[in-house]
mmCIF file of C-alpha atoms and ligand atoms in Angstrom:
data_model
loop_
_atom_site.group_PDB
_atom_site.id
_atom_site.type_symbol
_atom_site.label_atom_id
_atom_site.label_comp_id
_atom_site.label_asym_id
_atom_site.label_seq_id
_atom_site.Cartn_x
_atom_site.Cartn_y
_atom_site.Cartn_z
ATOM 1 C CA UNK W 1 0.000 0.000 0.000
ATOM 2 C CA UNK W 2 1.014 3.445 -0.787
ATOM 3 C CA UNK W 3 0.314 5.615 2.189
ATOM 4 C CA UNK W 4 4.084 6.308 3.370
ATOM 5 C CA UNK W 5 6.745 3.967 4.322
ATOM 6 C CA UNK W 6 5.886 4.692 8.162
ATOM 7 C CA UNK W 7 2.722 4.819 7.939
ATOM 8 C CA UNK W 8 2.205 0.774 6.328
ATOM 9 C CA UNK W 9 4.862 0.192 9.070
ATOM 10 C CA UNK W 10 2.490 0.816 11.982
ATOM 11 C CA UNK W 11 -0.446 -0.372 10.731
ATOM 12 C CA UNK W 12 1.116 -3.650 10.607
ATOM 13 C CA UNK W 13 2.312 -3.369 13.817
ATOM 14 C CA UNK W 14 -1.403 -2.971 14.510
ATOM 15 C CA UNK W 15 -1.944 -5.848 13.049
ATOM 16 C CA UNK W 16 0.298 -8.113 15.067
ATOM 17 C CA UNK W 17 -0.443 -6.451 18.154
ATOM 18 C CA UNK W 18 -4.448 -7.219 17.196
ATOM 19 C CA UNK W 19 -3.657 -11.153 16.455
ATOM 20 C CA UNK W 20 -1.056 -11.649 18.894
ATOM 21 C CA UNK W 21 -3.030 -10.157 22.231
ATOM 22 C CA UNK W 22 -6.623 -10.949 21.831
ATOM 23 C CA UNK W 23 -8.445 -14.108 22.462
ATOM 24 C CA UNK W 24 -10.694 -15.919 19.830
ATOM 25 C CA UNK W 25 -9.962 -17.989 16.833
ATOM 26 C CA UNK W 26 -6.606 -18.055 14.513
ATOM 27 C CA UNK W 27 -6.766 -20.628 11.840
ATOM 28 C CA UNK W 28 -9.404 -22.846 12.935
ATOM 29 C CA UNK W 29 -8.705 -23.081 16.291
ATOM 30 C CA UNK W 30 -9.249 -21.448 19.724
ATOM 31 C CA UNK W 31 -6.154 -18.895 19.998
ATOM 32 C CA UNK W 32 -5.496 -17.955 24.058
ATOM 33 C CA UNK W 33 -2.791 -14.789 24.252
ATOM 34 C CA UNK W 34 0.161 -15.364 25.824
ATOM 35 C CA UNK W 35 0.745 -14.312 29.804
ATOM 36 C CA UNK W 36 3.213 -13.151 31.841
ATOM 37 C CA UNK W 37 6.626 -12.934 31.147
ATOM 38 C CA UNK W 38 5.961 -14.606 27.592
ATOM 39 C CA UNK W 39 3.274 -11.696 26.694
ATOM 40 C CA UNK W 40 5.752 -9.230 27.597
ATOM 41 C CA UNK W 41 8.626 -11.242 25.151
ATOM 42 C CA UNK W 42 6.230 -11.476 22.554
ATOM 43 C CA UNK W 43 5.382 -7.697 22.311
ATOM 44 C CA UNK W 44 8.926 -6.251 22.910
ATOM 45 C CA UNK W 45 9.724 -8.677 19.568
ATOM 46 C CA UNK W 46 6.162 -7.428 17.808
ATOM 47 C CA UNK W 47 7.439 -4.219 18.461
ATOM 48 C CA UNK W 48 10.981 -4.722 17.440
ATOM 49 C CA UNK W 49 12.951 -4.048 20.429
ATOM 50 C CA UNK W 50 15.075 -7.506 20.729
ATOM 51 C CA UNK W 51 15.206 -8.766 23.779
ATOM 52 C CA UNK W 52 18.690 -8.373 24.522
ATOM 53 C CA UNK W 53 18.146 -4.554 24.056
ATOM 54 C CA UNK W 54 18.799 -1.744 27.201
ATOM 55 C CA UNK W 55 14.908 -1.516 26.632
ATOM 56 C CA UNK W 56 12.521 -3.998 28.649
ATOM 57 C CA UNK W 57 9.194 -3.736 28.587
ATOM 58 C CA UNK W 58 7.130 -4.482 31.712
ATOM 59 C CA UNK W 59 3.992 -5.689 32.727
ATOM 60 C CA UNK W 60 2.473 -2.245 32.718
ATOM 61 C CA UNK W 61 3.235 -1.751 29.731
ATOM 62 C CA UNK W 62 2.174 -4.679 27.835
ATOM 63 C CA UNK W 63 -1.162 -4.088 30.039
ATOM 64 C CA UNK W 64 -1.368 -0.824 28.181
ATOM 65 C CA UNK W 65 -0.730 -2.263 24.808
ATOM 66 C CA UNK W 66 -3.080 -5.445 25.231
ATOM 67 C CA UNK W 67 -6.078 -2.499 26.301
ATOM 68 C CA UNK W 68 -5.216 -0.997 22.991
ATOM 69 C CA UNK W 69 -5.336 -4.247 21.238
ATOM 70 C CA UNK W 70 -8.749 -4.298 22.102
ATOM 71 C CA UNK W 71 -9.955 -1.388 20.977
ATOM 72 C CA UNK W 72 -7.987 -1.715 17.762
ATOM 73 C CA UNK W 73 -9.726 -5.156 17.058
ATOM 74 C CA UNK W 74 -12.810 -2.870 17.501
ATOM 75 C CA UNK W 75 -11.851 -0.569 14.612
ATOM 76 C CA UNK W 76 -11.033 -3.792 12.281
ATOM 77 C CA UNK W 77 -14.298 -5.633 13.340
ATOM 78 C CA UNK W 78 -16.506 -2.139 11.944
ATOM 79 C CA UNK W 79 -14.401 -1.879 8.852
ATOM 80 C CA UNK W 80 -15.502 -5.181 8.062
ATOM 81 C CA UNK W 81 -19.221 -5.120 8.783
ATOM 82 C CA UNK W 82 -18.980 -1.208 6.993
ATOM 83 C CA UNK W 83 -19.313 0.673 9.979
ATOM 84 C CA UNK W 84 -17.174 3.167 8.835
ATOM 85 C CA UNK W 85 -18.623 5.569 11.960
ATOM 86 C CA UNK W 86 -18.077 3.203 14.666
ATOM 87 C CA UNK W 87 -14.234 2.819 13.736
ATOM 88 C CA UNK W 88 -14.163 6.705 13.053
ATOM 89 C CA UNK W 89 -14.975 7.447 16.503
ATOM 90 C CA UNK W 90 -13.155 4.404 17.745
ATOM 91 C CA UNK W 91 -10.211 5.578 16.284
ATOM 92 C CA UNK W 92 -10.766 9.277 17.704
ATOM 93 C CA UNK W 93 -11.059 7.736 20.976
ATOM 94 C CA UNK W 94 -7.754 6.283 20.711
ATOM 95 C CA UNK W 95 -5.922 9.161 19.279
ATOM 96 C CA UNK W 96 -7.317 10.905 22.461
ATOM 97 C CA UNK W 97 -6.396 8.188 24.753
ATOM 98 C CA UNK W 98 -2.845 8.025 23.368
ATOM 99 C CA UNK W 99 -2.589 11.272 23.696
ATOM 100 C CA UNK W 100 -1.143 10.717 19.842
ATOM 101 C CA UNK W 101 0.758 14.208 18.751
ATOM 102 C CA UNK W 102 2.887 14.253 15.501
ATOM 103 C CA UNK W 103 6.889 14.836 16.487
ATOM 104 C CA UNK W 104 9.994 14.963 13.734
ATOM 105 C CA UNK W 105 12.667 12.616 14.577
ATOM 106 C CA UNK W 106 16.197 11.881 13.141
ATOM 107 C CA UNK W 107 18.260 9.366 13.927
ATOM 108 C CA UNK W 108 20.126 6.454 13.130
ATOM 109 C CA UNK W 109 21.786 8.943 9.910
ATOM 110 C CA UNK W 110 17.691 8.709 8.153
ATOM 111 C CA UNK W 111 16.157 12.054 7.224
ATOM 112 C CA UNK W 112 13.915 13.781 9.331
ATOM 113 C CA UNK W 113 10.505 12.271 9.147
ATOM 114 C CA UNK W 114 7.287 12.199 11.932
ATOM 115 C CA UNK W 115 7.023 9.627 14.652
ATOM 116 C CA UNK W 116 4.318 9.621 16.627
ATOM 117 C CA UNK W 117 4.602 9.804 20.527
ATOM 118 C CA UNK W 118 2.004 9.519 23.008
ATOM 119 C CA UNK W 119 1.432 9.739 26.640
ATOM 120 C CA UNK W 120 4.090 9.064 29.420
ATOM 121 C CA UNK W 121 7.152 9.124 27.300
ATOM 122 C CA UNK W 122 7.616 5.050 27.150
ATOM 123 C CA UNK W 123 8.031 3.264 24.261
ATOM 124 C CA UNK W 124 4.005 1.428 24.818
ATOM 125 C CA UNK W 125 2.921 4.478 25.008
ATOM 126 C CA UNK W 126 4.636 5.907 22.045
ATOM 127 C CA UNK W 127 3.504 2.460 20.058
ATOM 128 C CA UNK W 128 -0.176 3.051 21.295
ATOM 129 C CA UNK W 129 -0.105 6.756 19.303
ATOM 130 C CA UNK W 130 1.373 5.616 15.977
ATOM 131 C CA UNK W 131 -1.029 2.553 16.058
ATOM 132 C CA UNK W 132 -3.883 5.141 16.748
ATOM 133 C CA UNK W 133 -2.777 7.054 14.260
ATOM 134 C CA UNK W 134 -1.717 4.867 11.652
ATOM 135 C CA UNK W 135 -5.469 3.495 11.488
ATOM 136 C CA UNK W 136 -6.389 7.342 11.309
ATOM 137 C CA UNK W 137 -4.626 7.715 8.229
ATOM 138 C CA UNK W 138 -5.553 4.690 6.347
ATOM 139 C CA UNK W 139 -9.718 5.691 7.153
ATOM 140 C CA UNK W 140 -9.058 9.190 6.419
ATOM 141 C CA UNK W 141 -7.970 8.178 3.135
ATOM 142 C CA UNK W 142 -9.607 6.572 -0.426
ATOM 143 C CA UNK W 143 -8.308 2.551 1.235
ATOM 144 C CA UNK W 144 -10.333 3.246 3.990
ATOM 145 C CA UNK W 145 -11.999 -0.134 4.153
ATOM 146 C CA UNK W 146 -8.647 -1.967 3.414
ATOM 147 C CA UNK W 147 -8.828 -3.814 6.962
ATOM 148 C CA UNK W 148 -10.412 -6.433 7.381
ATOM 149 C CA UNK W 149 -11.331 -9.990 9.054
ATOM 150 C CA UNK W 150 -10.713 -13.504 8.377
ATOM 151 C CA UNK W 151 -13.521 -14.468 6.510
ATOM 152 C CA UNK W 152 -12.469 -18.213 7.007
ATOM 153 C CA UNK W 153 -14.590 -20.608 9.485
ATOM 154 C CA UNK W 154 -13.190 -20.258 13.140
ATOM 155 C CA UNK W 155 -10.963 -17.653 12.387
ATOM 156 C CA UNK W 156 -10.926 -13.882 13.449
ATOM 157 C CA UNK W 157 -7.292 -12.836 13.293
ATOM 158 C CA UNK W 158 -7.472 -9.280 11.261
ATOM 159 C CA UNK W 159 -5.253 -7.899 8.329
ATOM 160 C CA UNK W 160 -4.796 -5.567 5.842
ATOM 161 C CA UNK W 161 -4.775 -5.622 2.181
ATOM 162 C CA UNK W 162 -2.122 -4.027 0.748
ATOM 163 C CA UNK W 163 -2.786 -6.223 -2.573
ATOM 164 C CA UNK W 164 -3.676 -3.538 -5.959
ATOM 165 C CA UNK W 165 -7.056 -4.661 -6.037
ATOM 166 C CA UNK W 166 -7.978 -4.573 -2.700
ATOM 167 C CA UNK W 167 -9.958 -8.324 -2.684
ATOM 168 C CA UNK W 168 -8.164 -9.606 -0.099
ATOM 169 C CA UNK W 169 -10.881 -12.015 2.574
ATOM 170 C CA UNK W 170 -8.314 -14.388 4.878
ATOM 171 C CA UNK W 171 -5.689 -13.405 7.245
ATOM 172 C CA UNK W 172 -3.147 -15.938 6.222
ATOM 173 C CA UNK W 173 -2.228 -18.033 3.357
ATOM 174 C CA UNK W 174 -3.366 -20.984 5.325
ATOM 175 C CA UNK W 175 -6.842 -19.696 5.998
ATOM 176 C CA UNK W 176 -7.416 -19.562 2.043
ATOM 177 C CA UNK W 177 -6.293 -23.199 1.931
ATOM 178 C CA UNK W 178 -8.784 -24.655 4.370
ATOM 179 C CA UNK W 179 -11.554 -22.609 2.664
ATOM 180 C CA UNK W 180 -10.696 -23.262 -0.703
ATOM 181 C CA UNK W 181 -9.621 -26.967 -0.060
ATOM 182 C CA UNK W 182 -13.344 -27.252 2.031
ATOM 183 C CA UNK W 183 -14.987 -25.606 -1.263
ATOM 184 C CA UNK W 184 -13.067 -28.263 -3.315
ATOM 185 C CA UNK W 185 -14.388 -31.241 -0.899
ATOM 186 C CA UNK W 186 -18.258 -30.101 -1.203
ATOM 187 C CA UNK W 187 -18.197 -30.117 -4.698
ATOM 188 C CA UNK W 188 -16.840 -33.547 -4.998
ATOM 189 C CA UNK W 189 -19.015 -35.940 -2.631
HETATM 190 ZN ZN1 ZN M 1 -7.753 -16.660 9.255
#
């Protein structure tokens, strides 16, 4: 997708953040979020930290991020049914929330270019805004209803589609398998 480089970066972040911290189905089966120490792992990874790095995230923090995974898988869920209005103001909520606010950085010898950095000053918290606003940008824009969710059977892990034509329906490459290999079965018994 062609929003800007950053922007399809935190949107998938989103992403990941949706399908790794909240409970339903992935693929067909029941999918339980990780706990503890292992949530906490699993984000700081998501998130691109490495967990060798002078950086650890802590409980709190992955509490923070695992409320905004909710409320992210709320935006994705009203895409999908067309409830364009409900994620709108969803995604307001979080911008507010996240106290989101636009900031240039430059670092690591890259031009200057806008992160987004939210309440508190940690890096959850900084996460939580460019999430927020990464979802702001795609529905303020003509791809609005490019998220979506597994259409498969016993599946609700969310995506977006980046593809040209924008007829993406499965969250994974395995999803489309069991559907189109179930489609295959009914019309040969
Ligand atoms: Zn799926």
């Amino acid at each position: 997708m062609n929003f800007n480089s950053h922007t399809d970066a935190v949107v998938a972040v989103a992403v990941t953040l949706v399908n790794t911290l909240t409970a339903g189905e992935s693929r067909g089966r029941v999918y339980t979020p990780p706990a503890g120490e292992e949530r906490s792992a699993v984000v700081a990874r998501v998130l691109g930290m490495g967990e060798q790095g002078p950086y650890r995230l802590g409980a709190r923090e992955a509490d923070e991020l695992t409320v905004v995974a909710e409320a992210l898988r709320v935006v994705f869920e009203s895409v999908a049914k067309g409830d364009i209005d409900t994620a709108a103001h969803g995604v307001n909520r979080l911008l507010d929330e996240t106290d989101a606010r636009p900031h240039l950085d430059r670092h690591d010898g890259e031009p200057w270019h806008v992160h987004f950095h939210g309440r508190g000053g940690t890096l959850a918290g900084d996460w939580a805004a460019s999430c927020a606003t990464g979802l702001a940008v795609v529905l303020g824009s003509e791809l609005y209803d490019r998220l979506g969710v597994c259409t498969a059977p016993h599946c609700d892990r969310v995506y977006v589609d980046v593809s040209r034509n924008g007829t993406r329906r499965f969250c994974s490459t395995p999803c489309q398998n069991r559907v189109k290999t179930a489609a295959f079965r009914a019309r040969n018994t």
